[in-house]
Amino acid sequence: MVATATLAEPKYGWWAGNARLTNLSGRLLGAHVAQAALIVFWAGAFTLFELSRLDPAQPMYEQGLILLPHLASLGIGIGDGGQVVNTEPYLVVGALHLISSAVLGAGGIYHALIGPEVLPENKSFAGFFGYDWKDRDKMTTIIGIHLLLLGLGAWLLVAKAMFVGGLYDPAVASVRVVSDPNLDPLQIFGYFIGLQHPEGMAAVDNLEDIVGGHIYVGLLLIGGGIWHIATKPYNWAQRSLIWSGEAYLSYSLGALAYMGFLAAYFVSTNDTAYPVVFYGPLGVSLATPETATVRTWLAVTHFVLAILFLFGHIWHALRARSRAAAFDMKLGEYVAPVASEVQDGSLKTVKNSDVTLLFLRNLPIYRQSLSPVMRGLEVGMAHGYFLLGPHIILSPIEDSQVANQAGFILTVVAVGLIAIALNFYDSDSEKRNTFYWQKSAEDWSLFRGGFLVGGVGGAMVAYFLMENIETVDAVFRGLIN
């Protein structure tokens, strides 16, 4: 049943970041350029920071370094045996990044404060950067431009390996030029399907295959970029995809999550692209009792970020699909869509029976005929149950006999802090009546109380299972009647 209300334009606070700029192409460009400036500034500043504490006589992976091992694996400043013989290139790389960050920062400030809020969509230079989220041809052109840049990036590695000094080869413990890259397509693409080894791409064990693979990757990316720029989306793509800013964000986060998981796996299992002399032993380990290896830092960081990106992908995909079907996530019901947002195929793509919307409508925060306190209990139990594991595994006393107890205490504290945050949320009158069941301050208070009780209860259930996992496992296996 469709409600009589109209799907309103979402209101975002400062905490929503770039979501506030969704329909302001000029300001969004400024935010992206400013974020690029921060990334480049971090790279330059940390390169210089690591250089200031580098001890050439000590292995890099024992010094808590992250950026210098990447430069070293590119053969920069490295001699035989992986020894650092020249630190001047590291200084140059750091300084160039800092200078570049200043230029990008100036561009970000200009577009964020001075430039037009919305870029024109015409044939001028500024118009080249203007866009409309629903302009499918423009969106695929933007994808094509990104693919071109990624392809050129892949070929930069090829140029470094073949023409600009070469790469560090752990097989010969020296920097060498890769003059004869492997261009056998069967062997290169065989890595994708495990023909070389079950490890897949991570099984690559020589620079010739790595460089040859980047040549093919560059060709595919540049070819794909030209294709997307020169063509329009096929009818099946126009019908199947959702064409909105939030949908594109969800697609991007999904791709980043995939690459994060792949990078974590690759760095932890491959010692050709990530030589042991710079990154430490394969796997996740400690270089010293106090210091994790570079390989461990990279693998764990990529894995954690990939999880966050995956959650972001799911969240924004749910929002994009629900909005395309005119499902109001605040009301928990279908409403009349905004005329300007109706797209051919969107309402057909996301139907009322769509599993995405079925999932949303059955979440405790939306499900009909639930009292506020029961909603809080369900939401709290899920949080308490699933927070216990990370608090145990990521604890510095994970291997101790009291790890489970410490994790339980930390989980209860976390649930209590969330409940306090919910109290602050209710104190803001502008945020009241966010959900259809929230008729008064008392409703939110009941929800908050239910969340606290449910969160502690969920943590207790998880703690009981962790403490008695062997007994529970035996029961399910039928070993105990």
XYZ file of C-alpha atoms in Angstrom:
481
model
C 0.000 0.000 0.000
C 1.411 3.410 -0.984
C 1.161 6.226 1.550
C -0.149 9.641 0.534
C 3.026 11.416 1.630
C 5.723 12.402 -0.830
C 9.269 11.126 -0.626
C 11.065 14.173 0.744
C 14.568 15.286 -0.097
C 16.759 13.954 2.736
C 18.164 16.493 5.179
C 21.773 16.019 6.168
C 23.798 17.477 9.030
C 27.515 18.249 9.033
C 28.201 14.655 10.118
C 26.995 13.355 6.746
C 30.054 14.719 4.952
C 29.791 14.833 1.184
C 26.151 13.717 1.253
C 25.258 17.374 1.857
C 26.804 18.203 -1.511
C 25.089 15.528 -3.607
C 23.336 18.008 -5.889
C 26.035 20.713 -5.743
C 28.533 19.574 -8.373
C 30.895 22.513 -7.824
C 31.072 22.059 -4.063
C 31.390 18.293 -4.440
C 34.331 18.807 -6.785
C 35.914 21.048 -4.151
C 35.461 18.388 -1.486
C 37.058 15.725 -3.684
C 40.023 17.911 -4.592
C 40.508 18.872 -0.933
C 40.394 15.209 0.096
C 42.972 14.419 -2.594
C 45.126 17.179 -1.098
C 44.889 15.567 2.338
C 45.841 12.165 0.946
C 48.841 13.549 -0.938
C 49.859 15.640 2.080
C 49.748 12.544 4.283
C 51.892 10.615 1.792
C 54.503 13.377 1.646
C 54.552 14.111 5.365
C 54.777 10.460 6.373
C 57.501 9.761 3.821
C 59.597 12.483 5.433
C 58.650 11.290 8.915
C 59.704 7.736 8.137
C 62.887 9.032 6.516
C 63.728 10.943 9.705
C 63.671 7.733 11.744
C 65.079 5.328 9.135
C 68.033 3.224 10.257
C 69.643 1.802 7.072
C 71.428 -0.854 9.140
C 68.148 -2.308 10.417
C 65.539 -4.186 8.326
C 62.704 -1.904 7.224
C 60.009 -4.274 8.421
C 61.312 -3.989 12.014
C 61.075 -0.182 12.079
C 57.334 0.328 11.782
C 57.638 1.830 8.291
C 54.879 1.688 5.667
C 55.706 4.033 2.781
C 59.461 3.553 2.438
C 59.118 -0.223 1.836
C 56.872 0.578 -1.146
C 59.467 2.954 -2.580
C 62.188 0.393 -1.914
C 60.299 -2.368 -3.760
C 60.223 -0.004 -6.755
C 64.007 -0.050 -6.684
C 64.330 3.514 -5.393
C 67.454 4.132 -3.296
C 68.174 0.400 -2.990
C 71.343 -1.601 -3.663
C 72.268 -5.273 -3.529
C 70.688 -7.292 -0.752
C 67.950 -4.725 -0.286
C 70.266 -2.292 1.485
C 69.391 1.404 1.457
C 72.262 3.135 -0.375
C 70.715 6.529 -1.152
C 68.035 8.339 0.867
C 67.910 11.468 -1.320
C 65.173 10.047 -3.608
C 62.948 9.559 -0.559
C 63.425 13.215 0.348
C 62.521 14.250 -3.204
C 59.393 12.051 -3.240
C 58.208 13.459 0.079
C 58.834 17.064 -0.952
C 57.065 16.647 -4.304
C 54.011 15.257 -2.536
C 53.924 18.189 -0.120
C 54.167 20.698 -2.968
C 51.455 18.866 -4.911
C 49.205 18.842 -1.841
C 49.469 22.638 -1.624
C 48.319 23.004 -5.239
C 45.446 20.569 -4.718
C 44.520 22.247 -1.443
C 44.267 25.622 -3.161
C 41.978 24.095 -5.792
C 39.835 22.474 -3.129
C 39.453 25.746 -1.210
C 38.562 27.613 -4.396
C 35.813 25.188 -5.412
C 34.538 24.782 -1.853
C 34.263 28.522 -1.088
C 34.592 30.692 -4.206
C 33.683 28.742 -7.336
C 30.110 28.119 -8.520
C 28.045 25.779 -6.380
C 26.757 23.963 -9.468
C 29.015 23.522 -12.485
C 27.477 24.389 -15.868
C 26.661 21.630 -18.331
C 27.900 23.061 -21.618
C 30.883 22.860 -23.959
C 33.071 25.228 -21.926
C 36.048 24.018 -19.889
C 34.038 24.252 -16.663
C 31.126 22.559 -18.400
C 33.318 19.534 -19.057
C 33.187 18.843 -15.308
C 29.450 19.536 -14.968
C 27.074 16.611 -14.716
C 23.606 15.392 -13.836
C 23.382 12.116 -11.907
C 20.596 10.924 -14.200
C 22.586 11.663 -17.382
C 23.631 8.092 -18.080
C 25.845 8.962 -21.021
C 27.780 11.476 -18.898
C 28.115 8.987 -16.046
C 29.618 6.330 -18.308
C 31.938 8.969 -19.769
C 33.147 9.737 -16.241
C 33.719 6.023 -15.686
C 35.689 5.913 -18.931
C 37.933 8.805 -17.854
C 38.665 7.062 -14.561
C 39.539 3.851 -16.414
C 41.924 5.750 -18.689
C 43.732 7.226 -15.699
C 43.961 3.839 -13.998
C 45.365 2.316 -17.177
C 48.027 5.014 -17.404
C 48.859 4.329 -13.759
C 49.412 0.642 -14.549
C 51.697 1.611 -17.411
C 53.698 3.917 -15.136
C 54.822 0.818 -13.254
C 55.714 -0.788 -16.580
C 57.756 2.285 -17.538
C 59.562 2.217 -14.186
C 60.358 -1.480 -14.581
C 61.515 -1.339 -18.212
C 62.975 2.128 -18.747
C 63.538 4.007 -15.477
C 65.893 1.971 -13.336
C 63.936 -1.250 -12.898
C 62.416 -2.907 -9.835
C 63.834 -4.781 -6.867
C 63.884 -8.499 -7.640
C 63.991 -10.691 -4.514
C 65.029 -13.657 -6.675
C 68.444 -12.052 -7.287
C 68.393 -9.708 -4.260
C 69.092 -6.706 -6.473
C 67.457 -3.994 -8.565
C 67.216 -4.910 -12.235
C 65.532 -3.713 -15.429
C 62.750 -5.982 -16.684
C 63.614 -5.881 -20.381
C 61.584 -8.909 -21.495
C 58.145 -8.972 -19.801
C 55.995 -12.048 -20.273
C 53.216 -11.317 -22.813
C 51.869 -14.859 -23.113
C 48.112 -14.256 -22.573
C 47.408 -17.852 -21.539
C 49.970 -17.703 -18.780
C 49.126 -14.167 -17.629
C 45.353 -14.610 -17.567
C 45.798 -18.121 -16.237
C 46.562 -16.558 -12.871
C 42.957 -15.353 -12.644
C 41.574 -18.893 -12.772
C 44.343 -20.609 -10.823
C 46.096 -22.351 -13.712
C 49.503 -21.552 -12.235
C 48.578 -22.305 -8.615
C 45.445 -22.375 -6.435
C 46.569 -19.080 -4.884
C 45.510 -17.317 -8.084
C 47.149 -13.963 -8.834
C 49.055 -14.145 -5.539
C 51.009 -17.112 -6.988
C 53.035 -14.831 -9.290
C 56.721 -15.411 -8.527
C 58.705 -13.388 -11.077
C 58.907 -9.796 -12.256
C 58.396 -10.718 -15.912
C 54.871 -11.938 -15.158
C 54.131 -8.948 -12.919
C 55.186 -6.429 -15.558
C 53.481 -8.368 -18.364
C 50.310 -8.476 -16.288
C 50.404 -4.700 -15.832
C 50.799 -4.256 -19.578
C 47.623 -6.252 -20.164
C 45.809 -4.537 -17.287
C 46.717 -1.165 -18.769
C 45.440 -2.233 -22.193
C 42.150 -3.477 -20.739
C 41.613 -0.361 -18.650
C 42.424 2.066 -21.462
C 40.362 0.038 -23.932
C 37.468 -0.023 -21.479
C 37.842 3.706 -20.901
C 37.671 4.489 -24.610
C 34.674 2.169 -24.956
C 32.712 3.849 -22.157
C 33.512 7.321 -23.468
C 32.526 6.502 -27.056
C 29.360 4.486 -26.388
C 26.087 4.850 -24.527
C 24.824 2.360 -21.924
C 23.015 -0.640 -23.353
C 19.298 -0.992 -22.670
C 19.837 -3.837 -20.201
C 22.218 -1.646 -18.200
C 19.792 1.271 -18.235
C 17.041 -1.009 -16.929
C 19.097 -2.946 -14.393
C 21.197 -0.247 -12.756
C 20.017 2.569 -10.532
C 21.228 5.942 -11.775
C 21.675 8.183 -8.750
C 24.540 9.663 -6.749
C 24.029 7.281 -3.844
C 23.874 4.278 -6.160
C 27.223 5.253 -7.710
C 28.649 5.594 -4.208
C 27.473 2.088 -3.348
C 29.013 0.673 -6.539
C 32.323 2.375 -5.747
C 32.368 1.161 -2.148
C 31.649 -2.376 -3.303
C 34.605 -2.248 -5.699
C 36.859 -0.826 -2.982
C 35.797 -3.591 -0.591
C 36.659 -6.241 -3.162
C 40.060 -4.701 -3.851
C 40.720 -4.323 -0.118
C 40.129 -8.023 0.513
C 42.244 -8.924 -2.518
C 45.084 -6.636 -1.410
C 45.037 -8.079 2.119
C 45.272 -11.599 0.712
C 47.943 -10.693 -1.841
C 50.263 -8.869 0.553
C 50.062 -11.634 3.159
C 50.905 -14.454 0.700
C 53.186 -12.977 -1.988
C 56.879 -12.218 -1.499
C 57.739 -11.166 -5.070
C 55.744 -7.946 -5.310
C 56.196 -7.537 -1.540
C 59.755 -8.742 -0.825
C 60.484 -10.222 2.590
C 63.509 -7.961 3.027
C 61.210 -4.900 3.088
C 57.876 -6.252 4.352
C 58.847 -9.091 6.661
C 57.969 -12.809 6.653
C 54.857 -14.050 4.882
C 51.681 -14.156 6.910
C 50.621 -12.052 9.872
C 53.388 -11.862 12.467
C 55.432 -9.615 14.737
C 58.901 -8.347 13.822
C 59.679 -7.804 17.501
C 57.538 -8.323 20.625
C 56.508 -4.650 20.336
C 56.364 -4.114 16.557
C 54.202 -5.735 13.880
C 55.792 -6.271 10.482
C 54.952 -4.001 7.556
C 53.211 -6.951 5.910
C 51.013 -7.429 8.968
C 50.063 -3.754 9.113
C 49.167 -3.694 5.429
C 47.173 -6.939 5.467
C 45.206 -6.123 8.629
C 44.552 -2.505 7.613
C 43.313 -3.482 4.153
C 41.111 -6.208 5.615
C 39.521 -3.909 8.218
C 38.963 -1.118 5.688
C 37.486 -3.629 3.235
C 34.958 -4.706 5.885
C 33.993 -1.064 6.499
C 33.684 -0.418 2.758
C 31.546 -3.534 2.378
C 29.179 -2.347 5.115
C 29.088 1.069 3.449
C 28.277 -0.564 0.122
C 25.400 -2.529 1.627
C 24.029 0.497 3.484
C 24.127 2.876 0.534
C 22.836 0.195 -1.837
C 19.846 -0.310 0.456
C 19.202 3.435 0.545
C 19.565 3.801 -3.225
C 17.276 0.874 -4.008
C 14.690 1.932 -1.444
C 14.609 5.489 -2.759
C 14.330 4.252 -6.342
C 11.220 2.324 -5.300
C 9.844 5.333 -3.367
C 10.317 3.560 -0.025
C 10.790 6.102 2.776
C 13.327 4.696 5.257
C 12.053 7.038 7.961
C 8.409 6.089 7.594
C 9.073 2.448 6.772
C 6.470 2.637 4.001
C 6.038 3.333 0.290
C 5.237 6.924 -0.608
C 4.675 8.934 -3.762
C 8.048 9.432 -5.500
C 9.542 12.831 -6.212
C 8.752 13.605 -9.867
C 12.309 14.770 -10.568
C 13.710 11.464 -9.296
C 11.531 9.121 -11.327
C 13.782 7.288 -13.770
C 12.828 4.918 -16.540
C 13.341 1.426 -15.243
C 14.026 2.320 -11.595
C 10.564 1.525 -10.261
C 10.542 -1.603 -12.409
C 14.029 -2.590 -11.292
C 13.167 -2.263 -7.592
C 9.652 -3.659 -7.162
C 7.571 -3.807 -3.998
C 8.438 -7.501 -3.708
C 12.162 -6.842 -4.076
C 14.230 -8.774 -1.514
C 16.029 -5.526 -0.580
C 12.832 -3.806 0.472
C 11.500 -6.990 2.062
C 14.628 -7.008 4.203
C 14.249 -3.329 5.106
C 10.597 -3.611 6.066
C 11.355 -6.504 8.418
C 14.166 -4.793 10.279
C 13.114 -4.139 13.897
C 13.488 -0.402 13.371
C 10.730 -0.442 10.700
C 8.657 -3.568 11.322
C 4.996 -2.833 12.013
C 3.210 -3.630 15.298
C 6.294 -3.473 17.524
C 6.382 -1.364 20.654
C 9.369 1.021 21.075
C 10.799 -1.051 23.915
C 10.674 -4.261 21.841
C 12.372 -2.471 18.959
C 15.120 -1.409 21.318
C 15.485 -4.932 22.683
C 15.934 -6.457 19.223
C 18.370 -3.798 18.003
C 20.325 -3.924 21.291
C 20.590 -7.726 21.318
C 22.087 -7.724 17.818
C 24.638 -5.064 18.773
C 25.632 -6.721 22.049
C 25.911 -10.168 20.466
C 28.090 -9.127 17.529
C 30.271 -6.601 19.400
C 31.691 -9.202 21.773
C 33.763 -11.056 19.160
C 35.735 -8.008 17.914
C 36.337 -6.881 21.499
C 37.899 -10.271 22.275
C 39.857 -10.811 19.060
C 41.241 -7.268 18.828
C 42.106 -7.075 22.516
C 45.836 -6.933 23.424
C 45.139 -9.727 25.941
C 43.468 -12.002 23.393
C 45.618 -14.988 24.408
C 45.118 -14.583 28.155
C 42.705 -16.592 30.283
C 40.559 -13.538 31.003
C 40.177 -12.404 27.369
C 36.496 -13.394 27.234
C 35.688 -11.640 30.494
C 37.530 -8.491 29.401
C 35.724 -8.556 26.045
C 32.367 -8.872 27.821
C 33.106 -5.876 30.052
C 34.216 -3.775 27.082
C 31.068 -4.744 25.155
C 28.808 -3.729 28.043
C 30.663 -0.414 28.281
C 30.267 0.125 24.527
C 26.521 -0.601 24.723
C 26.228 1.868 27.599
C 28.054 4.557 25.620
C 25.755 4.015 22.645
C 22.738 4.344 24.944
C 24.147 7.644 26.251
C 24.642 8.813 22.666
C 21.019 7.926 21.942
C 20.042 10.163 24.858
C 21.937 13.083 23.311
C 20.213 12.348 20.011
C 16.818 12.684 21.668
C 17.807 16.007 23.241
C 17.922 17.566 19.755
C 14.358 18.607 18.967
C 15.075 18.726 15.237
C 15.813 14.998 15.218
C 12.692 13.888 17.036
C 10.010 11.980 15.154
C 12.645 10.534 12.834
C 10.714 7.221 12.576
C 6.999 6.706 12.135
C 6.666 4.977 15.548
C 8.437 7.802 17.379
C 5.424 9.839 18.515
C 6.918 11.379 21.646
C 10.033 11.687 23.794
C 8.707 8.767 25.856
C 8.818 6.459 22.820
C 12.497 7.234 22.273
C 13.188 6.766 25.969
C 11.560 3.326 25.867
C 13.575 2.446 22.768
C 16.780 3.549 24.477
C 15.996 1.516 27.591
C 15.186 -1.536 25.514
C 18.440 -1.091 23.606
C 20.460 -1.028 26.839
C 18.800 -4.131 28.252
C 18.932 -5.964 24.927
C 22.578 -5.008 24.347
C 23.676 -6.370 27.726
C 21.545 -9.481 27.170
C 23.029 -10.094 23.720
C 26.542 -9.742 25.130
C 25.687 -12.228 27.896
C 24.438 -14.792 25.359
C 27.584 -14.387 23.239
C 29.787 -14.626 26.358
C 28.019 -17.823 27.451
C 28.601 -19.372 24.024
C 32.263 -18.332 23.997
C 32.840 -19.831 27.451
C 31.047 -23.069 26.634
C 31.776 -23.399 22.925
C 33.044 -26.989 23.209
C 29.924 -28.127 25.055
C 27.594 -26.309 22.657
C 29.462 -27.802 19.685
C 29.148 -31.287 21.171
C 25.390 -30.809 21.660
C 24.863 -29.790 18.039
C 26.989 -32.727 16.852
C 24.803 -35.089 18.841
C 27.668 -36.136 21.099
C 25.721 -35.024 24.175
C 22.055 -35.857 24.610
